[in-house]
């Protein structure tokens, strides 16, 4: 009846089979949720029930939901709240289950939001799936590990004794209620595991169940003391809080920084071997792939699970340790689609770290993103955030940074077409837009030179962005009533201290950002206006407008000139790089500094996600791009630029001051993959060159257009082919045809 750690190698297949058999039946009904009343009268509900009190009802209901303990998995986390197998209980429409109860109750808000949003979506100005970010958040793991649920509850009770404010009391009572509910859920796991152990005949499996039963009586009520308890606390808090709060907690934490002290102590005191720790990590890192259906029901945005390694601690000391090595070994040895591996690098890291990252990249794993501490930490400090807090950033879902334990940001929810802002300035695709917004129409034809035109573009772009910001701020004010998150808030520094929910600005830092899409397309288009219209006099602004409105129909000679005879970002250098540098700086004045409703502000990013595809309906652009062709991704060149090479791209990157973009500026690198000629030194050089160029974030995607084409024709032969789509990885054969075609086209063009 030993309680030794299960061997991942021995039990991997049984673990996957057990998960598949269980989750294939999802969504299972949550009995208590079926009896919770649904009131769609928002005004009446607001008058009779405070939002936090309603959320407390959800916490209490969750205690009565069944828990499930897996025989071949060492952690406990699965509560049957009614959510879907591939559900994060986030977004519109809310996923089924307890976590989405409040959002379903307020469905009228969703209808009003979509009615508002669709005007802009139809004009390809922006795409937005939510009125705020419900998916890319990071729980305060540090606080949960340091205090446990009892410590969080004690903090709330102490604050409650010293406040008379009714709103604060309601929030703090809900925090206390949520912590109590999670402790009772852990007790449910302990009972279930003990009962299963009593029936179990396999000695190793029985030992696993007994360990769960013993641990669940203490953790996460108390602060964890061992590596196993700490790792279990992370998964327990992430999965269950996500299920109850109705938001996606994309980040599973800065694993090597958080876990190493527990590992070192356990090994030193003889409680754990390195192999046992690696087995535990293997089970933990395989959880998402085993749980989600990634082949027959692939999620459009991925499973939204990311982990961070490397970087530094609060004092600036580099993080690279034995836990880092085990994680890198697991990614190198196993075929993982999730979690996304977000590696923070700096010149302070040892060569071994770069070498191991290069090996993972060179093997075509396509789950790796690189984050440059030397840019991203100063970028946070420039925003007024404390240096020690800024050092603890993690990657918030795709590539957008968030400060762990101290920040609640909303970043991956508004994707705005930069080329469309230019086209509106040119008078293309207006269709009554200026009158709709109550703004003065543009008179770009009166601009005497490119400088006047450039200033006109920036001014009009700023007007539009500030107008849209105001709209979204009005929507964000609905967040607290729509779905407060007291249990999540309890883990974030500032919320209990202020007596405010995260949706009300309780966190120490409360930031937002738009995601401007098509930077490379915009650079090329502005440069085309500068050269072809104002300097070379190839055509007038009026003639250019006509070509764009006609989608270049009947103007192929003009389109060919703009596409091929005018320099392009990422293909050429010199003057166009100077324009790109200037533009990147000026866009920070357009997209940042506006206040949000949570006491924070908007920060700038150049982060694409799905927008480059979703906004492809943007009209033809001055760089020669036709309507319907995709926009450029992140800070990379236009997709049809052609003849680009990595040195030119990095040269252009070096011209940008990316410390002005704290919400990240992502370079998506599609490189040729040759499994028989994998040379890690090449990819190590790419990583170091990116660091030297002052890049912010980049994604590795090693693929071959011919292989992708074959996989599209014969999917059964390429079932395990993993690709990086944008901010997430997926099985290529599980993607829809449009995305497959887009990936094949982009790999042929580079």
XYZ file of C-alpha atoms in Angstrom:
750
model
C 0.000 0.000 0.000
C 2.831 2.370 -0.840
C 1.992 5.989 -1.698
C 4.798 6.364 -4.196
C 4.363 8.549 -7.251
C 2.838 6.785 -10.241
C 5.245 6.208 -13.108
C 4.159 8.347 -16.061
C 5.789 6.006 -18.563
C 3.992 2.999 -17.079
C 0.562 4.576 -16.688
C 0.461 7.113 -19.526
C -1.804 5.109 -21.827
C -4.175 4.158 -19.011
C -4.267 7.777 -17.862
C -5.205 9.013 -21.352
C -7.770 6.255 -21.795
C -9.348 6.999 -18.413
C -9.637 10.707 -19.256
C -11.104 9.988 -22.691
C -13.749 7.647 -21.305
C -14.768 10.154 -18.651
C -14.740 13.380 -20.676
C -16.364 11.844 -23.761
C -19.652 12.072 -21.841
C -19.278 15.813 -21.121
C -21.126 18.021 -20.503
C -22.647 16.167 -17.579
C -25.508 17.868 -15.742
C -24.688 19.631 -12.496
C -27.727 18.766 -10.343
C -27.632 21.851 -8.164
C -27.245 24.179 -11.141
C -30.499 22.922 -12.631
C -32.438 24.279 -9.648
C -30.822 27.718 -9.600
C -33.421 30.262 -10.799
C -32.683 32.184 -13.984
C -33.929 35.765 -13.950
C -33.444 37.644 -17.218
C -34.856 40.887 -15.801
C -31.551 42.667 -15.224
C -33.043 45.737 -13.548
C -35.165 43.702 -11.147
C -32.253 41.423 -10.252
C -29.904 44.326 -9.595
C -32.461 45.805 -7.230
C -33.026 42.709 -5.130
C -29.711 40.805 -5.182
C -26.175 42.195 -4.974
C -23.862 40.623 -7.572
C -21.448 39.178 -4.978
C -24.317 37.634 -3.055
C -25.466 35.947 -6.233
C -21.938 34.637 -6.819
C -21.890 33.263 -3.258
C -24.947 31.196 -4.152
C -22.908 29.665 -6.969
C -20.055 28.825 -4.589
C -22.445 27.124 -2.183
C -24.072 25.187 -5.014
C -20.677 23.923 -6.190
C -20.142 22.124 -2.882
C -23.026 19.810 -3.809
C -21.649 18.995 -7.262
C -20.026 15.571 -7.694
C -16.234 15.370 -7.679
C -14.301 12.910 -9.784
C -11.036 11.259 -8.766
C -8.993 9.533 -11.476
C -7.308 6.229 -10.652
C -4.313 6.871 -12.913
C -3.777 10.578 -12.239
C -2.078 11.945 -9.097
C -3.954 15.250 -8.749
C -7.511 16.157 -7.762
C -9.378 18.963 -9.482
C -12.431 17.758 -11.438
C -15.767 19.045 -10.136
C -18.792 18.347 -12.301
C -20.120 21.900 -12.635
C -21.821 21.203 -15.946
C -19.244 22.823 -18.221
C -18.380 21.455 -21.645
C -15.334 19.291 -22.242
C -13.636 21.994 -24.308
C -15.130 24.779 -22.239
C -13.439 27.490 -20.235
C -16.816 28.831 -19.014
C -15.771 32.057 -20.690
C -17.234 34.350 -23.298
C -20.411 34.722 -25.310
C -22.485 32.697 -25.108
C -21.432 31.495 -21.660
C -20.564 27.844 -21.401
C -23.117 25.697 -19.632
C -22.652 24.968 -15.981
C -22.579 26.785 -12.704
C -19.786 29.164 -13.692
C -21.909 30.704 -16.441
C -25.067 31.155 -14.371
C -24.807 34.895 -13.817
C -23.796 35.547 -17.418
C -26.788 33.585 -18.684
C -29.012 35.566 -16.346
C -27.859 38.769 -18.013
C -28.125 37.639 -21.627
C -29.741 40.956 -22.570
C -26.330 42.582 -22.108
C -24.843 40.222 -24.669
C -27.484 41.018 -27.252
C -26.975 44.756 -26.799
C -23.218 44.321 -27.088
C -23.393 42.334 -30.305
C -25.840 44.827 -31.807
C -23.299 47.550 -31.045
C -20.270 45.564 -32.205
C -21.685 44.310 -35.486
C -21.685 47.781 -37.053
C -17.900 47.914 -36.718
C -17.374 44.243 -37.562
C -19.266 44.642 -40.847
C -16.961 47.543 -41.737
C -13.851 45.578 -40.737
C -12.743 48.257 -38.287
C -12.499 45.882 -35.348
C -13.508 42.433 -34.235
C -14.389 41.731 -30.622
C -15.821 38.602 -29.058
C -16.499 40.053 -25.592
C -16.992 43.464 -24.061
C -13.979 42.754 -21.852
C -11.406 39.978 -21.602
C -12.980 36.913 -20.022
C -10.258 34.447 -20.960
C -6.600 35.448 -20.598
C -6.185 35.770 -16.861
C -3.698 34.516 -14.269
C -4.686 33.580 -10.746
C -2.401 34.780 -7.939
C -0.590 31.475 -7.469
C 2.054 33.030 -5.243
C -0.573 34.166 -2.761
C -2.449 30.860 -2.883
C 0.762 28.935 -2.247
C 1.927 31.299 0.478
C -1.318 31.530 2.470
C -3.604 28.676 1.491
C -7.367 29.159 1.580
C -7.342 29.653 5.340
C -4.918 32.529 5.006
C -6.971 34.155 2.245
C -10.122 33.812 4.328
C -8.380 35.250 7.394
C -7.318 38.293 5.360
C -10.895 38.881 4.245
C -12.309 38.456 7.751
C -9.805 40.928 9.178
C -10.694 43.503 6.521
C -14.414 42.899 7.075
C -14.129 43.751 10.762
C -12.717 47.143 9.839
C -15.201 48.309 7.222
C -18.793 49.476 7.307
C -19.137 49.912 3.556
C -21.986 47.678 2.337
C -20.348 46.981 -1.022
C -17.076 45.971 0.599
C -18.881 43.770 3.110
C -20.752 42.022 0.287
C -17.493 41.364 -1.584
C -15.584 40.170 1.499
C -18.428 37.891 2.578
C -18.327 36.321 -0.872
C -14.552 35.796 -0.610
C -15.032 34.031 2.725
C -17.882 31.976 1.287
C -15.785 30.990 -1.741
C -12.813 29.897 0.353
C -15.099 27.816 2.575
C -16.650 26.209 -0.510
C -13.272 25.239 -1.932
C -12.236 23.690 1.383
C -15.416 21.611 1.452
C -14.823 20.552 -2.152
C -11.330 19.372 -1.159
C -12.917 17.378 1.663
C -15.247 15.814 -0.923
C -12.183 14.715 -2.871
C -10.660 13.222 0.278
C -13.782 11.146 0.971
C -14.117 10.006 -2.638
C -10.459 8.988 -2.890
C -10.594 7.116 0.420
C -13.670 5.170 -0.684
C -12.035 4.305 -3.997
C -8.847 3.189 -2.228
C -10.888 0.802 -0.101
C -12.094 -0.944 -3.263
C -8.833 -0.779 -5.213
C -6.864 -3.996 -5.776
C -3.848 -2.578 -7.624
C -1.326 -1.655 -4.931
C 0.283 1.261 -6.795
C -3.054 2.749 -7.767
C -4.316 2.310 -4.204
C -1.257 4.186 -2.993
C -2.061 7.010 -5.412
C -5.636 7.222 -4.111
C -4.490 7.192 -0.492
C -2.077 10.030 -1.199
C -4.934 12.049 -2.712
C -7.174 11.260 0.272
C -4.520 12.286 2.764
C -3.457 15.429 0.921
C -6.959 16.717 0.201
C -7.714 16.921 3.927
C -5.004 19.588 4.214
C -4.361 21.222 0.817
C -5.269 23.785 -0.387
C -6.872 24.785 2.920
C -3.358 25.099 4.326
C -0.285 26.326 2.521
C 1.470 23.441 0.721
C 4.692 22.077 2.194
C 5.886 19.656 -0.502
C 6.467 19.640 -4.252
C 3.427 17.420 -4.774
C 1.199 19.616 -2.630
C 2.361 22.794 -4.389
C 1.822 21.368 -7.862
C -1.590 20.073 -6.838
C -2.522 23.467 -5.367
C -1.773 25.153 -8.693
C -4.001 22.773 -10.656
C -6.761 22.690 -8.030
C -7.004 26.470 -7.850
C -6.728 26.994 -11.585
C -9.306 24.420 -12.645
C -11.910 24.868 -9.936
C -11.771 28.650 -9.638
C -12.048 28.855 -13.428
C -15.069 26.572 -13.340
C -16.852 28.592 -10.662
C -15.992 32.108 -11.803
C -16.939 31.730 -15.453
C -13.691 33.212 -16.763
C -10.735 31.584 -18.457
C -7.606 31.331 -16.322
C -5.213 30.774 -19.181
C -1.973 30.834 -17.199
C -0.921 27.890 -15.032
C 1.946 29.850 -13.578
C 5.686 30.448 -13.561
C 6.411 26.808 -12.805
C 10.170 26.700 -12.257
C 10.200 29.813 -10.070
C 7.200 28.704 -8.001
C 8.043 25.016 -7.638
C 11.809 24.869 -7.244
C 11.937 25.712 -3.497
C 9.560 22.799 -2.777
C 11.533 20.461 -5.055
C 14.889 21.369 -3.532
C 13.593 20.878 0.008
C 11.921 17.534 -0.778
C 15.024 16.128 -2.467
C 17.309 17.374 0.281
C 15.112 15.789 2.972
C 14.707 12.492 1.096
C 10.963 12.734 0.355
C 11.280 12.895 -3.423
C 13.574 11.748 -6.221
C 14.192 13.628 -9.437
C 12.389 10.936 -11.434
C 9.341 11.141 -9.182
C 9.252 14.912 -9.596
C 9.507 14.508 -13.372
C 6.657 11.980 -13.315
C 4.468 14.440 -11.415
C 5.335 17.203 -13.871
C 4.611 14.895 -16.806
C 1.130 14.112 -15.523
C 0.474 17.793 -14.830
C 1.656 18.999 -18.227
C -0.341 16.337 -20.061
C -3.578 17.187 -18.277
C -4.916 19.618 -20.890
C -4.203 17.410 -23.896
C -5.788 14.434 -22.142
C -8.835 16.406 -21.031
C -9.636 18.390 -24.173
C -10.870 16.955 -27.454
C -8.223 18.405 -29.761
C -8.826 16.169 -32.773
C -12.551 15.931 -33.492
C -13.761 19.112 -31.758
C -10.790 21.496 -31.893
C -11.205 24.786 -30.049
C -10.822 27.810 -32.335
C -8.516 29.640 -29.927
C -6.715 26.648 -28.485
C -7.114 25.214 -25.019
C -5.924 28.535 -23.567
C -3.309 26.993 -21.298
C 0.182 28.447 -21.006
C 3.093 28.099 -18.634
C 6.130 30.314 -18.082
C 9.706 29.261 -17.377
C 12.994 31.102 -17.095
C 12.989 34.824 -16.483
C 13.958 36.038 -13.047
C 12.739 36.279 -9.484
C 11.570 39.399 -7.679
C 15.165 40.461 -6.964
C 16.237 40.047 -10.588
C 18.135 36.764 -10.132
C 17.879 34.528 -13.236
C 15.557 31.541 -12.922
C 16.986 28.357 -14.403
C 17.068 25.294 -12.193
C 16.378 21.573 -12.048
C 12.631 22.118 -12.454
C 13.361 24.152 -15.599
C 15.460 21.262 -16.945
C 12.771 18.659 -16.236
C 10.120 20.757 -17.970
C 12.326 21.222 -21.030
C 13.062 17.484 -21.103
C 9.335 16.739 -21.029
C 8.640 19.074 -23.948
C 11.525 17.567 -25.882
C 10.548 13.947 -25.220
C 6.745 14.074 -25.333
C 4.293 15.114 -28.061
C 2.510 17.975 -26.278
C 0.128 20.419 -27.902
C -0.552 22.135 -24.575
C 0.436 23.950 -22.492
C 2.126 26.633 -24.556
C 5.734 26.889 -23.420
C 6.497 30.561 -22.754
C 10.230 30.947 -22.155
C 11.583 34.192 -20.702
C 15.199 34.862 -21.709
C 17.952 37.380 -21.038
C 21.705 37.611 -21.385
C 21.937 36.545 -17.729
C 20.745 33.022 -18.519
C 23.253 30.187 -19.002
C 24.078 28.846 -22.450
C 22.378 25.563 -21.509
C 18.990 27.304 -21.416
C 19.407 28.658 -24.946
C 20.651 25.281 -26.195
C 17.666 23.383 -24.779
C 15.175 25.890 -26.184
C 16.869 25.614 -29.565
C 16.535 21.825 -29.508
C 12.793 22.067 -28.827
C 12.389 24.608 -31.624
C 14.520 22.608 -34.043
C 12.501 19.456 -33.523
C 9.428 21.247 -34.883
C 7.473 20.972 -31.638
C 5.782 24.318 -32.437
C 4.637 25.045 -28.887
C 7.354 27.564 -28.023
C 7.266 31.345 -27.558
C 10.278 33.440 -26.541
C 9.929 36.506 -24.278
C 12.721 39.050 -23.941
C 13.076 40.175 -20.312
C 15.406 42.957 -21.368
C 12.544 44.651 -23.207
C 9.411 43.537 -21.388
C 10.487 44.301 -17.811
C 11.534 47.906 -18.612
C 8.322 48.249 -20.644
C 6.263 47.522 -17.513
C 8.333 49.878 -15.373
C 7.784 52.673 -17.906
C 4.071 52.310 -17.179
C 4.626 53.150 -13.522
C 4.666 49.588 -12.213
C 7.144 48.698 -9.493
C 10.314 46.945 -10.658
C 9.905 43.976 -8.309
C 6.358 43.408 -9.554
C 7.395 43.852 -13.188
C 10.001 41.106 -12.848
C 7.255 38.581 -12.108
C 5.366 38.806 -15.392
C 3.934 35.715 -17.034
C 2.455 35.177 -20.492
C -1.284 35.704 -20.275
C -2.719 33.097 -22.595
C -1.208 33.760 -26.008
C 1.631 36.249 -25.768
C 0.296 39.170 -23.739
C 2.226 39.682 -20.460
C 0.511 40.065 -17.093
C 2.171 40.686 -13.744
C 1.617 37.626 -11.581
C -0.429 38.196 -8.399
C -0.633 41.995 -8.790
C -2.288 42.721 -12.148
C -5.634 42.133 -13.829
C -5.410 43.059 -17.487
C -7.858 42.880 -20.358
C -5.940 42.564 -23.588
C -7.082 39.903 -25.999
C -10.577 41.115 -26.787
C -10.447 44.066 -29.247
C -8.603 43.525 -32.543
C -8.500 46.718 -34.615
C -7.430 46.939 -38.252
C -4.624 49.478 -38.627
C -4.984 49.474 -42.438
C -8.691 50.278 -42.039
C -7.800 53.366 -39.999
C -5.625 54.483 -42.911
C -8.344 53.721 -45.450
C -10.876 55.796 -43.502
C -8.381 58.669 -43.649
C -8.096 58.138 -47.415
C -11.868 58.118 -47.776
C -12.124 54.423 -48.666
C -14.986 52.406 -47.171
C -16.489 55.355 -45.287
C -20.166 54.524 -45.896
C -21.408 57.165 -43.484
C -18.867 56.259 -40.813
C -17.901 59.818 -39.862
C -21.519 60.884 -39.514
C -22.241 57.780 -37.408
C -19.411 58.717 -35.052
C -20.234 62.424 -35.015
C -16.719 63.252 -36.237
C -15.581 65.747 -38.839
C -14.975 64.038 -42.215
C -11.415 63.756 -43.459
C -10.061 66.151 -46.070
C -6.904 64.250 -46.957
C -6.867 65.653 -50.520
C -5.926 69.029 -49.081
C -2.674 67.663 -47.593
C 0.203 69.348 -49.389
C 2.845 66.752 -48.599
C 3.333 63.427 -46.867
C 4.015 65.031 -43.490
C 0.597 66.671 -43.512
C -1.014 63.429 -44.651
C 0.794 61.442 -41.942
C -0.327 63.914 -39.270
C -3.884 63.763 -40.613
C -3.839 59.952 -40.408
C -2.570 59.915 -36.817
C -5.090 62.547 -35.756
C -8.043 60.713 -37.231
C -6.820 57.365 -35.924
C -6.560 58.853 -32.437
C -10.108 60.218 -32.677
C -11.487 56.839 -33.701
C -9.543 54.855 -31.099
C -10.547 57.227 -28.298
C -14.175 57.039 -29.422
C -14.094 53.223 -29.431
C -12.336 53.243 -26.047
C -15.217 55.259 -24.635
C -17.701 52.723 -25.982
C -15.854 49.796 -24.432
C -15.496 51.610 -21.126
C -19.282 51.909 -21.020
C -19.549 48.183 -21.594
C -16.867 47.349 -19.036
C -18.949 49.107 -16.369
C -21.378 46.194 -16.754
C -18.732 43.652 -15.736
C -19.302 43.698 -11.976
C -23.040 43.171 -12.276
C -22.595 40.689 -15.115
C -20.092 38.411 -13.348
C -18.020 39.433 -10.309
C -15.173 37.079 -9.345
C -14.539 37.351 -5.567
C -12.770 33.987 -5.268
C -10.359 34.846 -8.062
C -9.955 38.348 -6.627
C -8.908 36.945 -3.243
C -5.654 35.737 -4.791
C -4.772 39.120 -6.333
C -2.914 41.714 -4.268
C -5.043 44.762 -3.690
C -8.532 43.284 -3.901
C -9.000 42.261 -0.268
C -7.033 45.306 0.888
C -9.411 47.635 -0.998
C -12.512 45.517 -0.457
C -13.079 45.568 -4.219
C -13.628 42.821 -6.755
C -11.216 42.476 -9.694
C -14.014 43.702 -11.979
C -14.167 46.939 -9.955
C -10.448 47.694 -10.031
C -9.427 45.904 -6.844
C -6.059 44.730 -8.205
C -2.865 46.686 -7.624
C -2.605 47.222 -11.405
C -5.630 47.346 -13.708
C -4.676 47.575 -17.355
C -6.292 47.167 -20.758
C -5.179 47.274 -24.371
C -6.418 47.056 -27.907
C -4.670 44.663 -30.278
C -3.778 46.645 -33.418
C -3.687 44.319 -36.423
C -1.737 44.707 -39.655
C 1.320 46.740 -38.639
C 3.401 45.506 -41.585
C 0.522 46.160 -43.992
C 0.176 49.666 -42.571
C 3.918 50.418 -42.865
C 3.929 49.264 -46.497
C 0.759 51.214 -47.275
C 1.951 54.470 -45.736
C 5.284 54.097 -47.512
C 3.413 53.564 -50.792
C 1.465 56.791 -50.218
C 4.689 58.631 -49.425
C 6.564 57.349 -52.464
C 3.952 56.769 -55.171
C 1.725 59.770 -54.414
C 3.837 62.522 -52.877
C 7.387 61.904 -54.071
C 7.248 59.976 -57.351
C 3.885 61.446 -58.439
C 2.990 58.069 -59.940
C -0.672 58.735 -59.150
C -2.742 61.213 -57.184
C -4.482 60.556 -53.883
C -7.790 60.749 -55.749
C -6.622 58.145 -58.261
C -5.330 55.891 -55.482
C -8.692 56.118 -53.720
C -10.432 55.024 -56.907
C -8.126 52.025 -57.322
C -8.752 50.908 -53.747
C -12.518 51.358 -53.965
C -12.493 49.193 -57.116
C -10.226 46.596 -55.482
C -7.710 47.384 -58.263
C -10.148 46.124 -60.897
C -8.961 47.545 -64.192
C -5.813 48.918 -62.506
C -3.481 45.921 -62.517
C -0.522 47.990 -63.702
C -0.969 50.308 -60.732
C -1.352 47.402 -58.335
C 1.784 45.699 -59.677
C 3.748 48.919 -59.278
C 2.622 49.388 -55.664
C 3.230 45.725 -54.810
C 6.597 45.277 -56.494
C 8.295 48.607 -57.163
C 7.821 50.213 -53.740
C 9.963 48.990 -50.844
C 8.399 46.654 -48.285
C 8.864 46.233 -44.531
C 10.921 43.099 -43.866
C 12.203 42.875 -47.449
C 14.052 46.152 -47.792
C 15.759 48.461 -45.311
C 16.854 52.028 -44.852
C 14.051 54.545 -45.376
C 11.159 52.141 -44.787
C 12.734 51.017 -41.496
C 12.850 54.634 -40.362
C 9.174 55.027 -41.186
C 8.354 51.824 -39.299
C 10.267 53.041 -36.248
C 8.507 56.386 -36.304
C 5.124 54.781 -36.812
C 5.588 52.255 -33.985
C 6.379 55.107 -31.588
C 3.491 57.256 -32.794
C 0.998 54.398 -32.466
C 1.728 54.310 -28.739
C 0.226 57.823 -28.562
C -2.845 56.583 -30.414
C -3.497 53.373 -28.491
C -2.309 54.030 -24.937
C -2.886 56.297 -21.976
C -6.692 56.336 -22.045
C -8.311 55.501 -18.685
C -10.393 52.365 -18.276
C -13.201 51.860 -15.744
C -11.108 49.938 -13.203
C -8.833 52.787 -12.191
C -6.193 51.766 -14.710
C -5.251 52.667 -18.256
C -4.808 51.342 -21.765
C -1.358 50.143 -22.810
C -0.075 49.639 -26.328
C 0.547 46.323 -28.052
C 1.233 44.930 -31.504
C -0.312 41.542 -30.864
C -2.419 39.906 -33.565
C -4.064 36.689 -32.454
C -6.965 35.889 -34.799
C -7.432 39.433 -36.111
C -5.262 39.112 -39.209
C -7.706 36.495 -40.535
C -10.949 37.873 -39.061
C -10.307 41.341 -40.534
C -9.197 40.148 -43.957
C -12.333 41.759 -45.400
C -10.616 45.126 -45.019
C -10.686 46.885 -48.406
C -7.711 46.894 -50.765
C -4.699 48.732 -49.356
C -2.059 51.013 -50.945
C 0.649 48.335 -50.691
C -1.053 46.398 -53.492
C -2.959 43.995 -51.252
C -6.423 43.091 -52.563
C -9.537 42.924 -50.438
C -9.889 39.492 -48.832
C -6.169 38.872 -48.522
C -5.034 38.513 -44.930
C -3.359 41.329 -43.040
C 0.148 41.108 -41.628
C 0.653 39.379 -38.278
C 2.111 41.079 -35.211
C 5.169 43.141 -36.135
C 6.067 40.928 -39.080
C 6.035 41.803 -42.786
C 2.990 41.623 -45.000
C 2.045 38.082 -45.925
C 2.523 38.730 -49.660
C 5.736 40.739 -49.344
C 7.848 37.940 -50.814
C 11.624 37.502 -50.819
C 11.918 38.283 -47.120
C 14.787 36.893 -45.127
C 15.372 36.651 -41.427
C 18.267 39.099 -41.369
C 16.144 41.813 -43.003
C 13.277 41.137 -40.595
C 15.570 41.367 -37.575
C 17.192 44.481 -39.001
C 13.778 46.088 -39.184
C 12.972 44.850 -35.711
C 16.104 46.502 -34.377
C 14.793 49.858 -35.595
C 11.774 49.676 -33.287
C 11.682 50.777 -29.651
C 9.540 47.955 -28.300
C 9.776 49.116 -24.689
C 6.885 51.374 -25.720
C 4.695 48.294 -26.161
C 4.249 46.717 -22.693
C 1.347 44.531 -23.808
C 3.811 42.800 -26.193
C 4.847 43.148 -29.817
C 4.938 39.700 -31.385
C 7.050 38.478 -34.276
C 5.629 35.302 -35.784
C 8.494 33.332 -37.343
C 7.622 30.671 -39.907
C 10.806 28.764 -40.691
C 11.385 25.729 -42.936
C 11.450 22.403 -41.134
C 13.702 19.546 -42.164
C 13.536 16.652 -39.656
C 16.642 14.995 -41.111
C 18.783 18.142 -40.945
C 17.918 19.582 -37.540
C 20.758 21.802 -36.350
C 20.018 23.299 -32.916
C 22.827 25.809 -33.373
C 20.815 27.565 -36.073
C 17.850 28.091 -33.791
C 20.026 29.118 -30.874
C 21.507 31.780 -33.145
C 17.990 32.934 -34.064
C 17.062 33.273 -30.389
C 20.226 35.220 -29.582
C 19.811 37.428 -32.659
C 16.255 38.220 -31.603
C 17.546 39.171 -28.156
C 20.282 41.348 -29.694
C 17.766 43.072 -31.987
C 15.701 44.158 -29.005
C 12.675 42.053 -29.910
C 9.777 41.646 -27.500
C 8.124 38.254 -28.182
C 8.343 35.738 -30.968
C 6.702 32.467 -31.882
C 8.543 29.564 -33.476
C 6.650 27.729 -36.208
C 8.726 25.211 -38.178
C 6.716 23.739 -41.010
C 6.993 22.717 -44.634
C 4.350 23.758 -47.163
C 4.616 20.460 -49.029
C 4.178 18.449 -45.840
C 1.145 20.558 -44.887
C -0.357 20.011 -48.340
C 0.137 16.269 -48.002
C -1.403 16.342 -44.519
C -4.429 18.139 -45.921
C -4.865 15.429 -48.563
C -4.094 12.462 -46.293
C -4.946 13.513 -42.722
C -4.851 9.991 -41.358
C -1.111 9.822 -42.096
C -0.351 13.087 -40.257
C -2.537 12.816 -37.173
C 0.228 14.060 -34.828
C 1.440 17.034 -36.916
C 1.432 20.066 -34.561
C 1.519 23.632 -35.892
C 1.557 27.074 -34.289
C -1.569 28.854 -35.538
C -1.151 32.253 -33.888
C -1.098 32.367 -30.109
C -1.915 28.684 -29.781
C -0.816 25.306 -31.104
C -3.042 22.648 -32.622
C -3.067 19.448 -34.639
C -2.932 20.615 -38.249
C -5.455 18.036 -39.425
C -7.987 19.265 -36.834
C -8.027 22.845 -38.169
C -10.755 23.987 -40.524
C -9.956 24.224 -44.232
C -9.599 28.021 -44.240
C -6.907 27.962 -41.558
C -5.124 25.052 -43.229
C -5.053 26.940 -46.514
C -3.803 30.087 -44.791
C -0.936 28.208 -43.127
C 0.069 26.526 -46.387
C 0.019 29.885 -48.207
C 2.046 31.664 -45.532
C 4.712 28.918 -45.550
C 5.026 29.071 -49.333
C 5.507 32.838 -49.231
C 8.431 32.822 -46.750
